[in-house]
Amino acid sequence: MVRGVLEEMRIRALGVIDDAVVELAPGFNVVTGETGAGKTMVVTSLGLLLGGRADAGLVRNGAERAVVEGRVELPDGSPAAERALEAGAELDEGALLLSRTVSAEGRSRAHVGGRTVPVSLLQTLGEDLIAVHGQTDQQRLLQPARQRGALDRYAGSAVAEPLTDYQTAYRRLREVAATLEELTTRARERAQEADLLRFGLDEIAAAEPRENEDEELAAESERLGHADALSSAATLAHGALAGDPSDPDIVDAGLLVAQAKRALDAVRTHDERLGSLAERVGEVSYLLADIGQELAGYAEDLDADPVRLAAVEERRAVLAHLVRKYGDAQEGIASVLAWNEEAGRRLSELDGDDERIGALEEERESLTETVSALAEQLSAARHSAAHTFAEAVTAELTELAMPHARVSFGITRTADFGPFGVDEVEVLLAPHPGAPPRPIAKGASGGELSRVMLAVEVVFAGADPVPTYLFDEVDAGVGGKAAVEVGRRLARLARTSQVVVVTHLPQVAAFADRHLVVEKTVDGTVTRSGVKTLTDAERVRELSRMLAGLEDSELGRAHAEELLAAARNGTGRPGG
């Protein structure tokens, strides 16, 4: 079942395309036409829609912008749908609307499901929606890393399951190794840090600072430094409130308040309000007496003690020194105590590094054994899958007019573990008997390479079908019987995936379920191209043009009809 279908793509003011609607369907869609530039623009538009690089040169001269819009039908649970919904996009009756705008100045904007998004999201969605195969894309497929990835996906769970376990263990092994490297190479720095911490902790421990001690000492210093003035003021205030026994003529506040209270007590029974005032005067009398006693005690206890003052100042200097070295001036001794606590924890960590190193070395040894065993399991699974994959691709090449070609996989081991194991994978091709297997980048011509890539995709599609394939003239350099077989393979691939093919070969185009043609018009100053979906009769004319170069040639039309009939009955051979 096709997992995602590109239903429609609208192109406006892009290069030679003025305004075109490309209507696609499930199955095999082919794009042909006389103008190579127009067909290329269809591919370029799809590349833009899937996050390709924007270039102001793509915008038609005189236009403000180029716009490419696409509608993709997605089934429930599609990875692309889930990614789009996570980005805030909305689906339109199960379809996802994509849009890309490129201004004449080169600025680019992307929209997904009615929401403005980064272009990178289009690139991410493109990985789930379509696989592009063109001349440049083939070069990417020649990279060993991509060939290893294709082999792994073909192998399925036989590689996927141990690879997941391997990568988990491999990541942990790298973390452990990096931590050990840091701990062992920074041993000197850690020892110096530990010495500094111990010195600081010892210095603070010797001083034994207490919480809020700096504030208490500051208050005591202030009091001792002004002891004479404080004593004199307390004595004077006591005399004013309680009187002086040595001078009975001095009238004090306590005596005056007592006289006021006696006067009020004598008549308080005659007026309730006055009685209340008498009570309050009595309270004042008690309060004055109490304060007087406290002032007397304060004056007696207060003593100017130069020795104690010197000791307080010395202690304050010790605390200030600690604050300067280990704390903050605004926070005072509290910051020193906080540093002391944190330094103790850090020193415990540093002192425990030796034990930690031992534990990490044991873990590294165990992880190395695990990673090694999983790497061996991966290698065995890859060798098994490579044999099956190579045989299937070789069988396909026999049908693609390469009967003597043999495909194999070169799997070599690396010296060290990597994120995907210890295997380097490369597809090898022996194009004819007696030829040694060589990397396909070196051992295949352009036409042979196209057929090898197509054979790989056809075989691979049975393991993990891609939603949509775009083939941009990957049949270049192929003709005759090989072209027929290319068309048949593309039709087979279209059973499980949507296939879009840009081609110049009628043998390939005849196998398509829907035929689109790029038409070019010139008004004398501007060249415009449009995209049209052909009817059956129009399709015969287009195939006749591709075959004979003449749309109305009776011989060409007869040949085109025969070619279509042959493709539809599955033989692909006129007269078969």
Tab-separated table of N, CA and C in Angstrom, residues 509-510 512-516 532-544 551 556-557 560-565 568:
chain	number	residue	atom	x	y	z
A	509	ALA	N	8.153	5.675	-20.929
A	509	ALA	CA	6.913	6.431	-20.763
A	509	ALA	C	5.688	5.566	-21.007
A	510	ALA	N	5.797	4.556	-21.858
A	510	ALA	CA	4.643	3.729	-22.192
A	510	ALA	C	4.112	2.963	-20.983
A	512	ALA	N	3.752	4.089	-17.962
A	512	ALA	CA	3.193	4.972	-16.932
A	512	ALA	C	1.678	4.863	-16.852
A	513	ASP	N	1.154	5.107	-15.658
A	513	ASP	CA	-0.296	5.166	-15.457
A	513	ASP	C	-0.842	6.542	-15.850
A	514	ARG	N	-0.027	7.593	-15.666
A	514	ARG	CA	-0.436	8.952	-16.033
A	514	ARG	C	0.731	9.605	-16.748
A	515	HIS	N	0.410	10.268	-17.851
A	515	HIS	CA	1.454	10.886	-18.680
A	515	HIS	C	1.238	12.399	-18.668
A	516	LEU	N	2.270	13.135	-18.241
A	516	LEU	CA	2.241	14.584	-18.251
A	516	LEU	C	3.290	15.080	-19.223
A	532	LYS	N	0.743	19.616	-18.832
A	532	LYS	CA	-0.580	19.147	-19.224
A	532	LYS	C	-0.664	17.634	-19.028
A	533	THR	N	-1.800	17.188	-18.503
A	533	THR	CA	-2.052	15.758	-18.381
A	533	THR	C	-2.695	15.270	-19.672
A	534	LEU	N	-2.134	14.248	-20.285
A	534	LEU	CA	-2.557	13.793	-21.606
A	534	LEU	C	-3.709	12.806	-21.534
A	535	THR	N	-4.591	12.923	-22.507
A	535	THR	CA	-5.604	11.896	-22.723
A	535	THR	C	-4.961	10.735	-23.464
A	536	ASP	N	-5.709	9.657	-23.658
A	536	ASP	CA	-5.140	8.497	-24.354
A	536	ASP	C	-4.699	8.862	-25.773
A	537	ALA	N	-5.530	9.649	-26.452
A	537	ALA	CA	-5.185	10.017	-27.823
A	537	ALA	C	-3.964	10.927	-27.846
A	538	GLU	N	-3.921	11.871	-26.926
A	538	GLU	CA	-2.776	12.781	-26.863
A	538	GLU	C	-1.514	12.026	-26.474
A	539	ARG	N	-1.692	11.006	-25.679
A	539	ARG	CA	-0.528	10.223	-25.260
A	539	ARG	C	0.084	9.484	-26.450
A	540	VAL	N	-0.776	8.974	-27.336
A	540	VAL	CA	-0.271	8.308	-28.532
A	540	VAL	C	0.533	9.291	-29.374
A	541	ARG	N	0.031	10.514	-29.529
A	541	ARG	CA	0.750	11.519	-30.313
A	541	ARG	C	2.103	11.842	-29.685
A	542	GLU	N	2.138	11.973	-28.334
A	542	GLU	CA	3.401	12.298	-27.665
A	542	GLU	C	4.412	11.164	-27.815
A	543	LEU	N	3.959	9.905	-27.654
A	543	LEU	CA	4.872	8.772	-27.821
A	543	LEU	C	5.350	8.689	-29.261
A	544	SER	N	4.454	9.044	-30.224
A	544	SER	CA	4.853	9.048	-31.632
A	544	SER	C	5.943	10.084	-31.870
A	551	GLU	N	4.631	13.928	-34.757
A	551	GLU	CA	3.424	13.584	-34.020
A	551	GLU	C	2.386	12.909	-34.914
A	556	GLY	N	4.653	6.219	-36.933
A	556	GLY	CA	4.987	6.516	-35.557
A	556	GLY	C	3.807	6.281	-34.633
A	557	ARG	N	2.578	6.665	-35.064
A	557	ARG	CA	1.394	6.460	-34.237
A	557	ARG	C	1.123	4.975	-34.049
A	560	ALA	N	3.547	3.699	-31.600
A	560	ALA	CA	3.211	4.173	-30.255
A	560	ALA	C	2.061	3.361	-29.667
A	561	GLU	N	1.027	3.117	-30.483
A	561	GLU	CA	-0.105	2.323	-29.996
A	561	GLU	C	0.323	0.915	-29.632
A	562	GLU	N	1.194	0.356	-30.472
A	562	GLU	CA	1.692	-0.999	-30.201
A	562	GLU	C	2.520	-1.010	-28.920
A	563	LEU	N	3.318	0.025	-28.719
A	563	LEU	CA	4.152	0.105	-27.518
A	563	LEU	C	3.286	0.225	-26.268
A	564	LEU	N	2.236	1.034	-26.337
A	564	LEU	CA	1.318	1.170	-25.198
A	564	LEU	C	0.619	-0.149	-24.898
A	565	ALA	N	0.154	-0.822	-25.947
A	565	ALA	CA	-0.539	-2.099	-25.753
A	565	ALA	C	0.386	-3.124	-25.138
A	568	ARG	N	0.849	-2.368	-21.499
A	568	ARG	CA	-0.349	-2.659	-20.696
A	568	ARG	C	-0.562	-4.147	-20.500
